[in-house]
Tab-separated table of C-alpha atoms in Angstrom:
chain	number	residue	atom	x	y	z
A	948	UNK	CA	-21.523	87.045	62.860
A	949	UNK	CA	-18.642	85.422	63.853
A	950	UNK	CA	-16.852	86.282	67.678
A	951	UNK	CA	-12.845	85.331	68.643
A	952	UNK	CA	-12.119	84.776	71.672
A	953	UNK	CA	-8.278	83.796	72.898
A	954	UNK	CA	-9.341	80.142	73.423
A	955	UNK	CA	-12.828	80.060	72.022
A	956	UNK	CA	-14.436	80.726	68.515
A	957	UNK	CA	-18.427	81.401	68.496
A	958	UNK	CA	-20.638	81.893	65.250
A	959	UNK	CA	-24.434	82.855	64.336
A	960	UNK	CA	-25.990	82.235	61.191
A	961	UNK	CA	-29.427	83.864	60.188
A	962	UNK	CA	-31.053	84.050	56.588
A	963	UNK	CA	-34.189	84.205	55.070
A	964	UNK	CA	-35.834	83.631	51.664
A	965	UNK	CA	-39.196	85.115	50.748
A	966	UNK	CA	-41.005	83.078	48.020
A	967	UNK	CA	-38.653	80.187	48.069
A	968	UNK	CA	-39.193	77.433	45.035
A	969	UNK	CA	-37.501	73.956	44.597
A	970	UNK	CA	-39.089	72.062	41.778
A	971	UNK	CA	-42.744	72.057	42.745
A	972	UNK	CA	-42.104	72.835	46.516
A	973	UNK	CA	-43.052	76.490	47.047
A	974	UNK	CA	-43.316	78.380	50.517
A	975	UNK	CA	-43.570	81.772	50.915
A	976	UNK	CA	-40.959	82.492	53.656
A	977	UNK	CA	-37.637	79.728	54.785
A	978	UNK	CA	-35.758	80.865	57.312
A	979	UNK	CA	-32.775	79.256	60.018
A	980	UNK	CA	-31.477	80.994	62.985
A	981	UNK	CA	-28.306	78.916	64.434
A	982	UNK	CA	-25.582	79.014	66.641
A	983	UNK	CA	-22.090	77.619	67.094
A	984	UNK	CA	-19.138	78.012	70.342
A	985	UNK	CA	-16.094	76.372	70.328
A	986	UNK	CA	-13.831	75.433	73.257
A	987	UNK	CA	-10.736	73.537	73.838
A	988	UNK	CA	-12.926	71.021	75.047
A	989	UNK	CA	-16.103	71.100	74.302
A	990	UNK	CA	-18.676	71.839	71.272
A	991	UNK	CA	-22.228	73.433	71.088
A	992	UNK	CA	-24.748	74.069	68.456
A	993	UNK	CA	-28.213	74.840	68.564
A	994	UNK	CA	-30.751	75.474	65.410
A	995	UNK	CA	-34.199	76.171	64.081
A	996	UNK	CA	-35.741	75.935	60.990
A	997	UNK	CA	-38.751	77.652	59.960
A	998	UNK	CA	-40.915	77.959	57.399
A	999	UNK	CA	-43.466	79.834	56.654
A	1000	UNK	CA	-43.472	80.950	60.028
A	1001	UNK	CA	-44.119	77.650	61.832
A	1002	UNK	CA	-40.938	75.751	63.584
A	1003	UNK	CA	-40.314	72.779	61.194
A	1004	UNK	CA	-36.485	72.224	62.158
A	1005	UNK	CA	-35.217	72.162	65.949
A	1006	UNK	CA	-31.075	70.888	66.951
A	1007	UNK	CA	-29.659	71.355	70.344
A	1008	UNK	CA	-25.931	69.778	70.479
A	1009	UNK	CA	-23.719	69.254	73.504
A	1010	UNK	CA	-20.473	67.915	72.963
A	1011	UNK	CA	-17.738	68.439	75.731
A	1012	UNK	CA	-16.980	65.090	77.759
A	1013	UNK	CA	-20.096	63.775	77.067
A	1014	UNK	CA	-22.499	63.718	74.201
A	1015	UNK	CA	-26.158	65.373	74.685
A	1016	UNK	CA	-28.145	65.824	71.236
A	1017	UNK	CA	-31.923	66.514	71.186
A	1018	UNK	CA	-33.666	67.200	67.819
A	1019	UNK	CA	-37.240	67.228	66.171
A	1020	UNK	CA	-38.679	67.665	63.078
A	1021	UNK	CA	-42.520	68.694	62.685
A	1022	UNK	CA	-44.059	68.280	59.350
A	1023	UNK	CA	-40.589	68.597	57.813
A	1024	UNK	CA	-41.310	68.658	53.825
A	1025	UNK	CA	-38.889	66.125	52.320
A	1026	UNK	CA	-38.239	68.245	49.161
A	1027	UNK	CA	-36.253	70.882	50.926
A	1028	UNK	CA	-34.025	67.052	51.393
A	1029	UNK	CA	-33.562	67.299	47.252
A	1030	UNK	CA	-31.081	69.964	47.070
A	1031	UNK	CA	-28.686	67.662	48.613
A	1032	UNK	CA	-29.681	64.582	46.382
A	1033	UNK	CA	-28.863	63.775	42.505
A	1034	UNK	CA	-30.734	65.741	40.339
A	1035	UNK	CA	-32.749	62.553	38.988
A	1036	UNK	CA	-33.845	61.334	42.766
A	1037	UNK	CA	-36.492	63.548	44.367
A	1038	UNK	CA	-38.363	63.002	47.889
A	1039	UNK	CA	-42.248	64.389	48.579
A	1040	UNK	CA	-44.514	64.571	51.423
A	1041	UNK	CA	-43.588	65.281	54.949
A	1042	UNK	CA	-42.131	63.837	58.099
A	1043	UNK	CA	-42.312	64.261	61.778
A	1044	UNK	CA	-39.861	62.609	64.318
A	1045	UNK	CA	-37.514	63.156	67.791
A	1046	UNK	CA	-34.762	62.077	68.406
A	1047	UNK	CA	-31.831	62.022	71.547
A	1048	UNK	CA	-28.729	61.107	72.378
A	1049	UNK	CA	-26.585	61.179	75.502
A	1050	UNK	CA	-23.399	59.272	76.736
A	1051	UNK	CA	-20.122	59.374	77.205
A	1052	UNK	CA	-18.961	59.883	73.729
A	1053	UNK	CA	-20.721	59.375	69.816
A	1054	UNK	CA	-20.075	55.603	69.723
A	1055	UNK	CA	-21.187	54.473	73.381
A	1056	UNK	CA	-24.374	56.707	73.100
A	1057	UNK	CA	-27.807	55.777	73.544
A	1058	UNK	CA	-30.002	56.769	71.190
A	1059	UNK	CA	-33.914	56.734	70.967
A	1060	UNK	CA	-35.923	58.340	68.098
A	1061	UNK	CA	-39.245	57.859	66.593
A	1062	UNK	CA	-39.763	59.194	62.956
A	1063	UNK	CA	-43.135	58.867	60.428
A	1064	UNK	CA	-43.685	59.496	57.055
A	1065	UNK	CA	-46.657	61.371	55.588
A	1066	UNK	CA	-47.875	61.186	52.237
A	1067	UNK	CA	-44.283	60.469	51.152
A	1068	UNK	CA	-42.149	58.757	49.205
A	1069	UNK	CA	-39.291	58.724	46.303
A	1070	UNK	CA	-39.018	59.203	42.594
A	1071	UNK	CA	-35.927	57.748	40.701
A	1072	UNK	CA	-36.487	59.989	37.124
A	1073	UNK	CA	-34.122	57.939	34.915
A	1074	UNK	CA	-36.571	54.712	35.489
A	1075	UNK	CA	-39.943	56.456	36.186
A	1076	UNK	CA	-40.086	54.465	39.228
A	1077	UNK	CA	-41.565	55.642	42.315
A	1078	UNK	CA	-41.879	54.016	46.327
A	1079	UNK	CA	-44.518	55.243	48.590
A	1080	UNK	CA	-43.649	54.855	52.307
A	1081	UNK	CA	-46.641	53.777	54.643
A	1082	UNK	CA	-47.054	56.092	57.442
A	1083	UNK	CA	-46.479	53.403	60.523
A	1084	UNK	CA	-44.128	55.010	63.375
A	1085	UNK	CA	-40.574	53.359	63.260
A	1086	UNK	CA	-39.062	53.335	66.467
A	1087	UNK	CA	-35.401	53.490	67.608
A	1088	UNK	CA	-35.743	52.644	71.297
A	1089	UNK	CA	-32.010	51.806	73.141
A	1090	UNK	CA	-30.369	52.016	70.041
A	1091	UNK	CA	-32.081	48.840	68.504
A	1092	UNK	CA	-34.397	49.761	65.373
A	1093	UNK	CA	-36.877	47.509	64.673
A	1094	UNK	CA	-38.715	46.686	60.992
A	1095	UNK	CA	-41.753	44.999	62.178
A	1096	UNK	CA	-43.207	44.579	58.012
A	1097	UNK	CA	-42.788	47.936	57.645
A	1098	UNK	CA	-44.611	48.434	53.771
A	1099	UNK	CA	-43.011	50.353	51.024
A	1100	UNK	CA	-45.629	50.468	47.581
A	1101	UNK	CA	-44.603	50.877	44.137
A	1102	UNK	CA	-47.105	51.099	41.637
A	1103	UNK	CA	-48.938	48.845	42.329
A	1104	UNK	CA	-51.238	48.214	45.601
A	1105	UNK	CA	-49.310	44.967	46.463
A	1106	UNK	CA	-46.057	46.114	49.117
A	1107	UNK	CA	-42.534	45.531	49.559
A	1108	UNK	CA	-42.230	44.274	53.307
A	1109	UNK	CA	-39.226	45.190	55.225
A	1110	UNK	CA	-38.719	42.803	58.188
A	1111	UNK	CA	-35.568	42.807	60.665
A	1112	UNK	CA	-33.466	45.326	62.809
A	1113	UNK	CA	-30.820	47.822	62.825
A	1114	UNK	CA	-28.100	47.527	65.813
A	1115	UNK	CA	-26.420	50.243	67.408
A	1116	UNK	CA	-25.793	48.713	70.791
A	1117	UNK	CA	-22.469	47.918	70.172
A	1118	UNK	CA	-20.845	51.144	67.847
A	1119	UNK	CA	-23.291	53.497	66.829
A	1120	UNK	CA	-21.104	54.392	63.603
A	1121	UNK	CA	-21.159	50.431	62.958
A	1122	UNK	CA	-24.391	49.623	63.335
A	1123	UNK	CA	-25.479	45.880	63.061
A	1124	UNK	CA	-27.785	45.625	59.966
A	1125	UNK	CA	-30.181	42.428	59.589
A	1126	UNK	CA	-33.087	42.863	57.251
A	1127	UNK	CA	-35.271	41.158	55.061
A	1128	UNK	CA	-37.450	42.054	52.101
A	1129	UNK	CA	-40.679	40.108	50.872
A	1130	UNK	CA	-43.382	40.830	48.599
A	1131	UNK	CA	-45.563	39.225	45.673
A	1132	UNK	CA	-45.638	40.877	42.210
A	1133	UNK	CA	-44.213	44.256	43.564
A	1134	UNK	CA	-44.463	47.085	40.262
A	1135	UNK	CA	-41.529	49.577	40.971
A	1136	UNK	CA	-42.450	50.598	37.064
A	1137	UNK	CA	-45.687	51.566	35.292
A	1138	UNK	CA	-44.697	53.377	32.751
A	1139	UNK	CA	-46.788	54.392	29.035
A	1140	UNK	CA	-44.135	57.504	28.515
A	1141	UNK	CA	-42.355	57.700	25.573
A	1142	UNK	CA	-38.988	57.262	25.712
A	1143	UNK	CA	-37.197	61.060	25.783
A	1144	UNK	CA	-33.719	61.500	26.267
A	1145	UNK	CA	-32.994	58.239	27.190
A	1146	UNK	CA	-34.757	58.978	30.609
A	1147	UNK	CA	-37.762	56.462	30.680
A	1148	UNK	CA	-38.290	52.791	30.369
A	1149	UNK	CA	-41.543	51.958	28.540
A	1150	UNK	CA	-43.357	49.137	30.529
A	1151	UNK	CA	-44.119	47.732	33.764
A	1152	UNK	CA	-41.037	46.194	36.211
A	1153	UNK	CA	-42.540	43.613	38.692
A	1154	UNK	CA	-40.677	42.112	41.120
A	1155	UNK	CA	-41.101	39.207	43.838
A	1156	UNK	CA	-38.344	39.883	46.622
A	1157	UNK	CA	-38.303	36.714	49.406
């Protein structure tokens, strides 16, 4: 439904899907109720995401002469992520995180967030190669996101460490990015497949990163 006004334009947006499949992701109900006004000077959206039945998704957008965002995910499943990814990279598990941000405008914000993963990670099909993510909390507190060895796995039980911080002190569309990967004998491959397509490499991939 969409509403003019002389010096406005508001929308709402509701669907639903019963039984909804993506690749092995099933649920048996995805649905989003939104909302969006628009003013000479000023913006507002709000959203919710649900699925099957339980509040995964929540956005609540302010934008007029100052910026006021407030969002969480709950559980979020990371697949519903694929339909917006190349076919041959796929996400699984789940995350949870909040996040806000208020100031004058986008760039001088400040921003805080917290996000985890849960049982979750990525697949890159071409290579057979797969990263787990561990499940500690990153933080984002006054717009400085810290990697305090922060452990991705591949196939192997040894991790990829991830050491260093993300800046958004000074622009938060040009962050400041200083980070640092280590790890010993790292497998991103471990792969007996046969080769089909050309979509697989046979064999193991290790890698030291320091």
């Amino acid at each position: 439904m969409v509403n003019l006004y002389p010096d406005s334009l508001g929308a709402r947006l509701r669907s639903g899907i019963k039984t909804f499949h993506l690749g092995d992701y099933r649920a048996d109900t995805l649905s989003f109720d939104g909302n969006f006004a628009m003013a000479k000077n000023r913006r507002d959206a709000d959203g919710i995401l649900m699925v099957d039945s339980i509040v995964k998704l929540k956005v609540d957008a302010r934008l007029a002469d100052s910026v006021n965002v407030m969002a969480r995910i709950d559980e979020f499943p990371l697949p519903l992520v694929n339909t917006f990814l190349p076919s041959n990279i796929n996400l699984w598990g789940n995350t949870t995180g909040r996040l806000t941000m208020l100031g004058k405008d986008f760039d001088n914000a400040k921003v805080n967030a917290h996000l985890a993963m849960h049982e979750a990670g990525v697949i890159y099909d071409d290579l057979d190669a797969q990263l787990k993510f561990c499940e500690d909390t990153l933080r984002l507190i006054n717009n400085r996101l810290a990697f305090n060895n922060y452990k991705i796995f591949g196939a192997n039980a040894n991790p990829i460490n991830l050491r260093g911080e993300v800046d958004l002190s000074k622009q938060v569309s040009n962050p400041g990015i200083t980070l640092n990967l280590t790890g010993d004998r790292v497998r991103l491959i471990d792969n007996n497949k046969l080769r089909l397509r050309d979509q697989y490499i046979t064999g193991r991939l290790l890698i030291s990163p320091n």
